[in-house]
Coordinates of C-alpha atoms in Angstrom, one line a residue:
X1 CA 0.2 0.2 0.1
X2 CA 2.6 2.5 1.1
X3 CA 4.3 1.1 -2.2
X4 CA 1.2 2.0 -4.2
X5 CA 0.6 5.7 -3.0
X6 CA 4.4 6.6 -3.5
X7 CA 4.6 5.3 -7.3
X8 CA 1.0 7.3 -7.2
X9 CA 2.7 10.6 -6.1
X10 CA 5.8 10.4 -8.1
X11 CA 2.9 10.8 -11.3
X12 CA 1.8 14.1 -9.8
X13 CA 5.1 15.9 -8.0
X14 CA 6.9 18.1 -10.7
X15 CA 10.5 17.7 -9.5
X16 CA 12.0 21.1 -9.6
X17 CA 13.7 22.4 -13.2
X18 CA 12.0 18.7 -14.9
X19 CA 12.4 19.0 -18.8
X20 CA 10.9 17.3 -21.7
X21 CA 12.7 14.6 -23.3
X22 CA 14.6 16.5 -26.0
X23 CA 13.7 14.1 -28.4
X24 CA 9.8 15.8 -28.1
X25 CA 11.2 18.9 -29.6
X26 CA 12.1 16.4 -33.0
X27 CA 9.0 18.2 -35.4
X28 CA 11.9 17.5 -38.4
X29 CA 12.8 13.6 -37.5
X30 CA 8.7 12.9 -36.5
X31 CA 7.7 11.2 -39.9
X32 CA 11.4 9.4 -40.4
X33 CA 10.8 8.4 -36.7
X34 CA 7.3 6.9 -36.8
X35 CA 8.5 4.5 -39.8
X36 CA 11.0 3.3 -37.8
X37 CA 9.0 2.3 -34.5
X38 CA 9.0 -1.3 -36.1
X39 CA 12.1 -2.5 -34.3
X40 CA 13.3 -1.7 -30.8
X41 CA 15.4 -4.5 -30.1
X42 CA 19.2 -2.8 -28.4
X43 CA 21.9 -4.6 -28.4
X44 CA 22.9 -6.5 -26.0
X45 CA 25.3 -3.1 -24.1
X46 CA 22.7 -1.6 -24.0
X47 CA 20.3 -0.7 -21.5
X48 CA 17.2 0.6 -20.5
X49 CA 16.2 3.7 -17.8
X50 CA 15.8 2.4 -14.2
X51 CA 12.5 2.8 -13.0
X52 CA 12.1 5.3 -10.4
X53 CA 11.7 1.9 -7.8
X54 CA 15.5 0.7 -9.4
X55 CA 17.1 3.6 -7.4
X56 CA 18.6 2.2 -4.5
X57 CA 17.6 3.4 -1.1
X58 CA 21.8 2.2 0.5
X59 CA 24.3 1.1 -1.6
X60 CA 25.1 -3.0 -1.1
X61 CA 29.5 -3.7 -1.1
X62 CA 30.6 -7.1 -2.8
X63 CA 32.7 -8.8 -0.4
X64 CA 36.5 -7.1 -2.2
X65 CA 34.3 -3.7 -1.8
X66 CA 33.9 -4.5 2.3
X67 CA 37.7 -5.7 2.5
X68 CA 38.8 -2.5 0.6
X69 CA 37.1 -0.3 2.7
X70 CA 38.3 -2.1 6.0
X71 CA 41.9 -2.0 5.0
X72 CA 41.7 1.7 4.5
X73 CA 39.7 2.3 8.0
X74 CA 42.6 0.2 10.0
X75 CA 44.9 2.6 8.4
X76 CA 42.9 6.1 9.9
X77 CA 42.5 3.8 13.3
X78 CA 46.1 3.0 13.1
X79 CA 47.2 6.3 12.6
X80 CA 44.4 8.1 14.8
X81 CA 43.9 9.8 11.8
X82 CA 40.7 12.1 11.6
X83 CA 40.5 11.6 7.8
X84 CA 36.5 10.9 7.2
X85 CA 37.0 8.8 3.8
X86 CA 34.6 9.9 0.7
X87 CA 34.1 7.3 -2.5
X88 CA 33.4 10.0 -5.1
X89 CA 31.0 11.1 -8.3
X90 CA 30.2 7.9 -11.1
X91 CA 31.0 4.4 -8.4
X92 CA 28.2 6.1 -6.1
X93 CA 25.9 6.6 -8.7
X94 CA 26.0 3.7 -10.4
X95 CA 25.9 1.7 -6.9
X96 CA 22.5 3.2 -6.3
X97 CA 21.4 2.2 -9.9
X98 CA 22.1 -1.3 -9.0
X99 CA 25.6 -1.6 -11.3
X100 CA 29.2 -2.5 -10.1
X101 CA 31.3 -0.4 -10.9
X102 CA 35.0 -0.9 -9.8
X103 CA 35.8 2.8 -10.1
X104 CA 37.1 3.6 -6.7
X105 CA 37.8 7.1 -6.2
X106 CA 38.6 8.2 -2.7
X107 CA 38.1 12.0 -1.9
X108 CA 40.2 12.7 1.7
X109 CA 38.9 15.6 3.7
X110 CA 42.6 16.8 5.1
X111 CA 45.5 15.3 2.7
X112 CA 46.6 14.5 -0.9
X113 CA 46.3 11.2 -2.0
X114 CA 50.5 10.6 -2.3
X115 CA 50.2 11.3 1.7
X116 CA 48.0 9.0 2.8
X117 CA 49.1 6.3 0.1
X118 CA 52.8 6.5 2.2
X119 CA 50.8 6.0 4.9
X120 CA 49.3 2.7 3.5
X121 CA 52.3 1.6 2.6
X122 CA 53.7 2.3 6.3
X123 CA 50.5 -0.3 8.0
X124 CA 51.4 -2.2 5.4
X125 CA 55.1 -2.4 7.0
X126 CA 54.1 -2.4 10.7
X127 CA 51.6 -5.6 9.8
X128 CA 54.5 -6.9 7.5
X129 CA 52.7 -7.6 4.8
X130 CA 55.2 -6.3 1.1
X131 CA 54.7 -2.5 0.4
X132 CA 52.5 -1.7 -3.2
X133 CA 54.3 1.0 -5.0
X134 CA 52.6 4.1 -5.3
X135 CA 51.6 5.5 -9.1
X136 CA 51.1 10.1 -9.2
X137 CA 49.4 10.8 -11.9
X138 CA 50.2 14.8 -12.6
X139 CA 48.1 17.1 -12.7
X140 CA 47.2 17.8 -16.8
X141 CA 44.3 20.5 -17.4
X142 CA 44.6 19.6 -21.1
X143 CA 43.0 16.3 -20.2
X144 CA 41.0 17.2 -17.3
X145 CA 43.5 16.3 -14.4
X146 CA 43.8 19.9 -12.3
X147 CA 45.2 17.9 -9.4
X148 CA 47.4 15.7 -8.5
X149 CA 45.9 12.4 -7.5
X150 CA 47.8 9.3 -6.3
X151 CA 46.9 5.5 -7.2
X152 CA 47.8 2.6 -5.6
X153 CA 46.5 -0.9 -5.8
X154 CA 44.4 -2.6 -1.7
X155 CA 44.1 -5.8 -2.6
X156 CA 44.9 -5.8 -5.8
X157 CA 42.3 -3.2 -7.2
X158 CA 44.4 -0.1 -8.2
X159 CA 42.3 2.3 -6.2
X160 CA 42.7 6.4 -7.3
X161 CA 43.8 9.1 -4.0
X162 CA 42.9 13.0 -4.1
X163 CA 42.1 15.3 -1.6
X164 CA 38.8 17.3 -1.6
X165 CA 38.9 21.2 -3.0
X166 CA 37.0 23.8 -4.4
X167 CA 38.1 25.6 -7.6
X168 CA 37.5 29.0 -8.9
X169 CA 37.5 29.9 -13.4
X170 CA 39.9 32.7 -15.4
X171 CA 37.3 34.2 -17.2
X172 CA 39.5 33.3 -20.5
X173 CA 40.2 29.6 -19.4
X174 CA 38.5 26.4 -18.3
X175 CA 41.6 25.5 -16.0
X176 CA 41.3 26.0 -12.7
X177 CA 42.8 27.6 -9.4
X178 CA 42.8 24.5 -7.2
X179 CA 42.1 24.5 -3.2
X180 CA 41.6 22.2 -0.4
X181 CA 38.0 22.1 0.4
X182 CA 35.2 21.6 1.7
X183 CA 33.3 18.0 0.4
X184 CA 30.5 20.7 -0.3
X185 CA 32.4 22.6 -1.9
X186 CA 33.7 19.9 -3.8
X187 CA 30.2 18.2 -4.5
X188 CA 29.3 21.7 -6.6
X189 CA 32.0 21.9 -8.4
X190 CA 31.3 18.8 -10.2
X191 CA 29.7 18.4 -13.5
X192 CA 26.3 16.7 -12.9
X193 CA 24.1 16.6 -9.5
X194 CA 24.1 12.7 -10.2
X195 CA 27.8 12.5 -10.3
X196 CA 28.3 15.5 -7.0
X197 CA 27.3 12.3 -4.7
X198 CA 29.8 10.7 -1.7
X199 CA 29.8 7.0 -0.3
X200 CA 31.1 8.5 3.4
X201 CA 33.6 5.1 4.3
X202 CA 33.8 6.4 8.2
X203 CA 30.0 5.6 8.7
X204 CA 28.5 4.4 6.0
X205 CA 26.2 6.8 4.9
X206 CA 25.1 8.1 1.5
X207 CA 25.8 12.5 1.2
X208 CA 24.2 13.9 -1.3
X209 CA 25.2 17.4 -0.4
X210 CA 24.0 19.7 -2.9
X211 CA 20.1 18.3 -2.2
X212 CA 19.6 16.8 -5.9
X213 CA 21.2 14.2 -6.5
X214 CA 19.6 10.7 -5.7
X215 CA 16.1 13.1 -6.8
X216 CA 18.0 13.6 -10.7
X217 CA 18.2 9.9 -10.7
X218 CA 15.5 8.8 -9.6
X219 CA 13.5 11.0 -11.7
X220 CA 16.0 10.3 -14.5
X221 CA 17.1 14.5 -14.9
X222 CA 20.4 15.6 -16.1
X223 CA 21.2 19.2 -14.1
X224 CA 24.1 21.0 -13.2
X225 CA 24.9 21.2 -9.6
X226 CA 25.0 24.8 -10.1
X227 CA 23.2 28.0 -12.5
X228 CA 24.4 25.9 -16.1
X229 CA 25.4 28.7 -17.7
X230 CA 27.7 29.5 -15.1
X231 CA 28.9 26.2 -15.1
X232 CA 29.8 26.0 -18.8
X233 CA 31.1 28.7 -19.5
X234 CA 33.5 27.9 -17.1
X235 CA 33.7 24.7 -18.7
X236 CA 32.3 24.0 -21.4
X237 CA 33.0 20.7 -21.8
X238 CA 30.7 20.0 -19.4
X239 CA 27.8 20.5 -21.9
X240 CA 29.3 17.2 -23.5
X241 CA 29.3 15.4 -20.5
X242 CA 26.1 16.5 -19.8
X243 CA 25.0 15.0 -23.1
X244 CA 27.1 11.8 -22.6
X245 CA 25.8 10.9 -19.7
X246 CA 22.0 11.8 -20.6
X247 CA 22.1 9.3 -23.1
X248 CA 23.8 6.9 -21.7
X249 CA 21.0 6.4 -19.1
X250 CA 18.0 7.8 -20.6
X251 CA 18.0 10.6 -19.0
X252 CA 16.0 13.7 -20.1
X253 CA 18.2 17.3 -20.0
X254 CA 17.5 20.1 -17.6
X255 CA 15.2 22.9 -19.5
X256 CA 17.8 25.5 -17.6
X257 CA 20.7 22.7 -19.4
X258 CA 19.2 22.7 -22.4
X259 CA 18.6 26.7 -22.3
X260 CA 22.9 27.7 -21.2
X261 CA 24.1 24.9 -23.5
X262 CA 22.6 26.4 -27.2
X263 CA 23.2 29.6 -25.5
X264 CA 25.9 32.0 -28.6
X265 CA 28.1 32.9 -25.4
X266 CA 28.5 28.7 -24.5
X267 CA 28.7 28.3 -27.8
X268 CA 31.5 30.2 -28.4
X269 CA 33.2 28.7 -25.3
X270 CA 33.2 25.6 -26.4
X271 CA 35.2 26.9 -29.8
X272 CA 37.9 28.5 -27.6
X273 CA 38.1 26.8 -24.5
X274 CA 37.9 23.1 -25.0
X275 CA 41.2 21.6 -27.7
X276 CA 39.5 19.2 -30.3
X277 CA 41.2 16.3 -28.5
X278 CA 38.9 16.6 -25.6
X279 CA 35.9 16.8 -28.1
X280 CA 36.8 14.3 -30.0
X281 CA 37.2 12.0 -26.9
X282 CA 34.3 12.9 -25.3
X283 CA 32.4 12.5 -29.2
X284 CA 34.1 8.9 -28.7
X285 CA 32.6 7.8 -25.9
X286 CA 28.8 8.7 -27.2
X287 CA 29.5 6.8 -30.2
X288 CA 31.0 4.0 -28.6
X289 CA 28.1 4.3 -25.6
X290 CA 24.9 2.2 -25.2
X291 CA 22.6 5.0 -27.1
X292 CA 25.2 6.4 -29.2
X293 CA 22.2 8.0 -31.6
X294 CA 20.6 9.9 -28.2
X295 CA 23.9 11.3 -27.8
X296 CA 24.2 13.3 -31.3
X297 CA 20.2 14.0 -31.8
X298 CA 20.9 15.8 -28.5
X299 CA 23.6 17.3 -30.2
X300 CA 22.0 18.1 -33.6
X301 CA 18.8 19.3 -30.6
X302 CA 20.8 22.4 -29.4
X303 CA 22.4 23.3 -32.5
X304 CA 25.6 22.2 -31.6
X305 CA 26.5 20.1 -34.9
X306 CA 28.8 21.9 -36.5
X307 CA 30.6 23.5 -32.9
X308 CA 31.1 19.5 -32.2
X309 CA 32.2 18.5 -36.0
X310 CA 33.2 21.7 -37.0
X311 CA 33.5 22.6 -40.9
X312 CA 37.3 25.2 -42.3
X313 CA 37.0 28.4 -42.3
X314 CA 35.6 30.0 -45.3
X315 CA 35.4 26.4 -46.5
X316 CA 33.7 26.6 -50.3
X317 CA 31.0 23.2 -49.8
X318 CA 28.1 23.7 -50.4
X319 CA 25.8 22.3 -47.3
X320 CA 22.1 21.8 -47.3
X321 CA 20.5 23.3 -44.2
X322 CA 19.1 20.3 -43.4
X323 CA 22.5 18.5 -43.5
X324 CA 22.9 18.1 -40.1
X325 CA 19.4 16.7 -39.5
X326 CA 20.4 14.0 -42.3
X327 CA 23.7 12.7 -40.4
X328 CA 21.3 12.1 -37.7
X329 CA 18.1 10.3 -40.0
X330 CA 21.5 8.0 -41.1
X331 CA 22.8 7.3 -38.1
X332 CA 19.5 7.0 -36.6
X333 CA 18.7 3.9 -39.7
X334 CA 22.1 2.4 -39.7
X335 CA 21.8 2.1 -35.7
X336 CA 18.7 0.8 -36.0
X337 CA 19.3 -1.5 -38.6
X338 CA 22.8 -3.0 -36.7
X339 CA 20.3 -3.8 -33.7
X340 CA 17.9 -5.8 -36.3
X341 CA 20.4 -8.2 -37.6
X342 CA 22.5 -8.4 -34.5
X343 CA 25.0 -6.3 -33.1
X344 CA 27.2 -9.8 -32.2
X345 CA 28.3 -9.7 -36.1
X346 CA 31.1 -6.3 -36.0
X347 CA 33.6 -5.7 -33.9
X348 CA 33.8 -2.8 -31.2
X349 CA 35.9 -0.9 -33.4
X350 CA 33.8 -2.0 -36.6
X351 CA 30.5 -0.5 -34.8
X352 CA 32.2 2.3 -34.3
X353 CA 33.4 3.2 -37.6
X354 CA 29.7 2.0 -39.1
X355 CA 28.2 5.0 -37.5
X356 CA 30.8 7.2 -37.6
X357 CA 30.6 6.6 -41.3
X358 CA 27.0 6.5 -41.6
X359 CA 26.7 9.8 -39.6
X360 CA 29.0 11.6 -42.5
X361 CA 27.2 10.0 -45.3
X362 CA 26.5 14.3 -46.0
X363 CA 29.7 14.9 -46.3
X364 CA 30.3 12.0 -48.6
X365 CA 31.8 12.6 -52.2
X366 CA 32.5 16.2 -50.8
X367 CA 36.2 18.2 -50.6
X368 CA 37.3 20.8 -49.1
X369 CA 40.8 22.6 -49.0
X370 CA 42.4 22.1 -45.8
X371 CA 43.6 24.8 -43.5
X372 CA 47.1 23.2 -43.7
X373 CA 47.9 22.3 -46.7
X374 CA 47.0 23.9 -50.6
X375 CA 44.8 21.0 -51.6
X376 CA 41.5 19.2 -51.5
X377 CA 41.0 16.8 -48.6
X378 CA 37.1 14.8 -48.3
X379 CA 35.2 16.9 -46.3
X380 CA 34.7 13.7 -43.6
X381 CA 37.9 13.3 -43.0
X382 CA 38.7 17.1 -42.9
X383 CA 36.4 16.5 -39.6
X384 CA 37.3 13.5 -38.6
X385 CA 40.8 14.5 -38.0
X386 CA 40.4 18.2 -37.8
X387 CA 37.3 19.2 -36.1
X388 CA 37.5 15.7 -33.8
X389 CA 41.9 15.3 -34.0
X390 CA 41.3 11.1 -34.1
X391 CA 43.1 8.6 -35.8
X392 CA 44.4 8.8 -39.4
X393 CA 43.3 5.0 -40.0
X394 CA 39.4 6.4 -38.3
X395 CA 39.4 8.9 -41.7
X396 CA 40.6 6.3 -44.3
X397 CA 38.7 3.5 -42.8
X398 CA 35.7 6.2 -43.2
X399 CA 36.4 7.3 -46.1
X400 CA 37.0 3.4 -47.6
X401 CA 33.5 2.3 -45.8
X402 CA 32.1 5.5 -48.4
X403 CA 33.5 4.7 -51.6
X404 CA 33.0 0.6 -51.0
X405 CA 29.0 1.6 -50.0
X406 CA 28.4 2.5 -53.6
X407 CA 30.4 0.1 -55.0
X408 CA 28.3 -2.5 -53.3
X409 CA 25.0 -0.2 -54.7
X410 CA 25.8 -1.2 -57.3
X411 CA 26.3 -5.1 -57.2
X412 CA 22.7 -5.7 -54.4
X413 CA 20.9 -5.9 -58.1
X414 CA 22.7 -8.8 -59.6
X415 CA 24.8 -10.3 -55.8
X416 CA 20.7 -10.6 -54.3
X417 CA 18.9 -12.3 -56.3
X418 CA 19.4 -15.6 -58.0
X419 CA 18.4 -14.1 -61.5
X420 CA 21.7 -13.5 -64.2
X421 CA 20.7 -10.1 -64.7
X422 CA 22.6 -8.4 -67.4
X423 CA 25.5 -6.9 -65.6
X424 CA 27.3 -3.4 -65.7
X425 CA 30.5 -4.0 -67.8
X426 CA 33.5 -5.3 -66.2
X427 CA 37.2 -3.6 -67.5
X428 CA 39.0 -6.2 -67.4
X429 CA 42.1 -4.5 -69.3
X430 CA 42.8 -6.2 -72.4
X431 CA 42.9 -9.7 -70.5
X432 CA 42.7 -12.5 -73.1
X433 CA 39.9 -14.3 -71.2
X434 CA 36.3 -14.4 -71.9
X435 CA 34.2 -15.1 -69.2
X436 CA 30.9 -15.8 -68.4
X437 CA 28.4 -13.8 -66.3
X438 CA 29.0 -16.0 -63.0
X439 CA 32.4 -15.2 -63.2
X440 CA 32.3 -11.2 -64.1
X441 CA 29.8 -10.8 -60.7
X442 CA 32.7 -12.9 -58.9
X443 CA 36.1 -10.7 -60.0
X444 CA 33.7 -7.3 -59.1
X445 CA 32.2 -8.9 -55.9
X446 CA 36.0 -10.1 -54.9
X447 CA 38.1 -7.0 -56.0
X448 CA 35.5 -5.6 -53.6
X449 CA 36.1 -7.7 -50.6
X450 CA 39.9 -7.5 -51.5
X451 CA 40.0 -4.2 -50.9
X452 CA 38.0 -3.2 -47.9
X453 CA 38.7 -6.8 -46.6
X454 CA 37.0 -7.7 -43.3
X455 CA 34.9 -4.7 -43.1
X456 CA 33.0 -5.3 -46.0
X457 CA 29.9 -6.6 -43.8
X458 CA 30.2 -2.6 -42.1
X459 CA 30.1 -1.6 -45.8
X460 CA 27.4 -3.4 -47.0
X461 CA 25.3 -3.1 -44.3
X462 CA 26.0 0.3 -45.1
X463 CA 24.9 0.5 -48.8
X464 CA 21.3 -0.6 -48.0
X465 CA 20.9 2.6 -46.4
X466 CA 22.0 4.0 -50.1
X467 CA 20.3 1.3 -52.2
X468 CA 18.5 2.2 -54.6
X469 CA 18.7 5.6 -55.0
X470 CA 22.7 6.5 -54.1
X471 CA 22.2 9.4 -55.7
X472 CA 19.2 11.3 -53.4
X473 CA 21.2 11.2 -50.3
X474 CA 19.2 14.7 -49.7
X475 CA 15.4 13.1 -49.8
X476 CA 16.9 10.7 -46.6
X477 CA 14.5 12.6 -44.4
X478 CA 11.6 11.8 -47.2
X479 CA 12.3 8.6 -48.2
X480 CA 10.3 5.5 -46.7
X481 CA 13.4 3.3 -45.5
X482 CA 11.8 -0.2 -45.3
X483 CA 14.5 -2.3 -42.5
X484 CA 13.1 -4.9 -43.0
X485 CA 14.1 -5.1 -46.7
X486 CA 17.3 -3.4 -45.6
X487 CA 17.4 -7.1 -43.6
X488 CA 16.2 -8.8 -46.6
X489 CA 18.8 -7.5 -48.4
X490 CA 22.1 -7.4 -46.7
X491 CA 21.2 -11.7 -45.9
X492 CA 20.8 -12.1 -49.2
X493 CA 24.6 -10.4 -50.8
X494 CA 25.8 -12.4 -47.5
X495 CA 24.5 -15.5 -48.7
X496 CA 25.6 -14.6 -52.7
X497 CA 28.9 -13.8 -51.3
X498 CA 29.0 -17.0 -49.1
X499 CA 28.0 -19.0 -52.2
X500 CA 31.2 -18.0 -53.8
X501 CA 33.4 -18.9 -51.0
X502 CA 34.5 -14.9 -51.3
X503 CA 34.0 -14.2 -47.6
X504 CA 37.8 -14.5 -47.2
X505 CA 39.2 -13.6 -50.2
X506 CA 41.8 -10.7 -49.2
X507 CA 43.8 -14.1 -47.3
X508 CA 43.8 -15.3 -50.8
X509 CA 47.6 -15.9 -51.6
X510 CA 48.2 -15.4 -54.9
X511 CA 49.2 -18.1 -57.2
X512 CA 52.3 -15.7 -58.8
X513 CA 54.4 -13.4 -56.8
X514 CA 56.1 -10.6 -58.7
X515 CA 59.1 -12.5 -59.0
X516 CA 56.7 -14.8 -60.1
X517 CA 55.7 -11.9 -62.9
X518 CA 59.0 -10.9 -63.3
X519 CA 60.5 -14.0 -64.1
X520 CA 58.0 -14.5 -66.6
X521 CA 57.7 -10.9 -68.1
X522 CA 61.5 -11.6 -68.5
X523 CA 61.9 -8.3 -66.2
X524 CA 65.2 -7.2 -64.0
X525 CA 63.3 -4.6 -61.7
X526 CA 59.6 -4.4 -60.7
X527 CA 57.6 -1.3 -61.4
X528 CA 54.1 -0.2 -61.8
X529 CA 54.3 -2.4 -64.6
X530 CA 54.3 -5.4 -62.3
X531 CA 51.3 -4.1 -59.7
X532 CA 49.4 -3.8 -62.9
X533 CA 49.9 -7.4 -63.3
X534 CA 49.2 -8.2 -60.4
X535 CA 46.4 -7.1 -60.2
X536 CA 45.6 -8.9 -63.2
X537 CA 46.4 -12.3 -61.8
X538 CA 43.4 -11.3 -59.3
X539 CA 41.6 -11.7 -61.3
X540 CA 42.2 -14.2 -63.3
X541 CA 42.3 -15.7 -60.1
X542 CA 39.1 -14.5 -59.0
X543 CA 37.0 -16.2 -62.7
X544 CA 39.4 -19.4 -62.1
X545 CA 39.0 -20.7 -58.2
X546 CA 40.0 -23.6 -59.2
X547 CA 43.0 -22.6 -61.4
X548 CA 46.7 -24.0 -60.8
X549 CA 49.8 -21.5 -61.2
X550 CA 51.1 -23.4 -64.6
X551 CA 47.4 -22.6 -65.6
X552 CA 47.8 -19.0 -65.2
X553 CA 51.2 -18.7 -66.8
X554 CA 50.2 -20.3 -69.2
X555 CA 47.3 -17.1 -69.8
X556 CA 49.9 -14.2 -68.9
X557 CA 52.2 -15.8 -72.0
X558 CA 49.5 -16.4 -73.8
X559 CA 47.9 -12.6 -73.7
X560 CA 51.6 -10.5 -74.6
X561 CA 51.4 -13.9 -77.3
X562 CA 47.9 -12.0 -78.6
X563 CA 49.3 -8.8 -77.5
X564 CA 52.3 -8.9 -79.9
X565 CA 50.6 -10.3 -82.7
X566 CA 48.5 -6.6 -82.4
X567 CA 51.2 -4.6 -82.7
X568 CA 52.6 -5.9 -85.5

């Protein structure tokens, strides 16, 4: 009865500054999302938002955690220290949500983390136990490490130790001036109320010093301990963290927080106060998270898309006004397609780059001048390398995925059907053999897979977003994208590729290597001519999967003889 009354009360009581979810404001996506509602299956890594009753009233420690905390209290008692030991931040939040966490950060109220670690070693020495190495992580503002942190293993679990602190910010810097602070000051300096909770080890209690952390967990609200605009102007990275945590837990962003994040002054601060490396790191965490589409939707709805995925100044690329929305739509369709066929088909890295490739589909085939070099670069590569400061290999793979996806669209009609339809003419560069349609299909497919390698399934799934209207990307928001049809095409093509024995074609050992070809051609040095013949040999091998090295050599000799006759 009491439980029913409490649940009923929650329906009618509106939490302070509760905001509607941002997705309600996405009017431009409503028709499109209605067409994509058919599947709600989430990847295994995703978890539904916790119902109100799922937020625990107390923290239940594991056996390992109890052992660690007893050891830390033994140190305090042995030296008769007045120190209060608190676990801070994410561990407390996750434990209240019923999730296990090994990220234990200990906040100390009266000494540096390094000093307490030295006390631990002194205690271990007194007890006749082996002392442990102490690691000291120096402050590194560029990596959001504003204060020295000490780390050491306690019963084989690495624990971070740092003192409570308060902070003040200069006007044009996100690097604060730090000093010792109280637990309340430390709680209020944190980015979000749900991250400002403490677990006091000394008295086994939860401390919600902002008075809002637990309620916001129960209400599913992301808000800041202090006024959001001043919080974001102090450290604009907190905007992206708010978005990331909102997506991760499927929480709504507080209304005032939304207004502050979309404020022009805050958007400008994101551009000049935060390094591109830090922006890229936060975006990478979003894309690798359990709700990447929700995170990017928040970015788009808060009008931060071109702040985060910034383009070069004075770029010469014509983009539609709906380009950011189109990116969200492509990524949403890609995510739903992946869920429908099964997330396990891709590893984490393939999934990450698959989502980046879908997100940047509207930038496909568009180039701009690099700001550092006077040469054209793909716009998607510019964003990945300059705006997000990700790896060169990330930009190269996304570009390959875009190109391979386009090439797959021309093969889908012939691979997804058993019909021997007339295939696009294959340029065989004068090779002296005639092959049936099935062999031409095998050559085209094999060459594509040989180039994209183990990312071919990624490129294939991406191609279903383009097929059959590859040239009408701008109309994607208005098209009736059929998830079931996408799934059917994907598995039909996969089955055709498996039937041809091409699923690992890039691992195929060539019948003739470069030295063999040089010997046949009677050349002393390699070069472009050898590479050209290696490509021809690959085509021949794809057309003749049971062929031998001797037969391939004979074909080369016949081709050379035919060319000699034609040149006479």
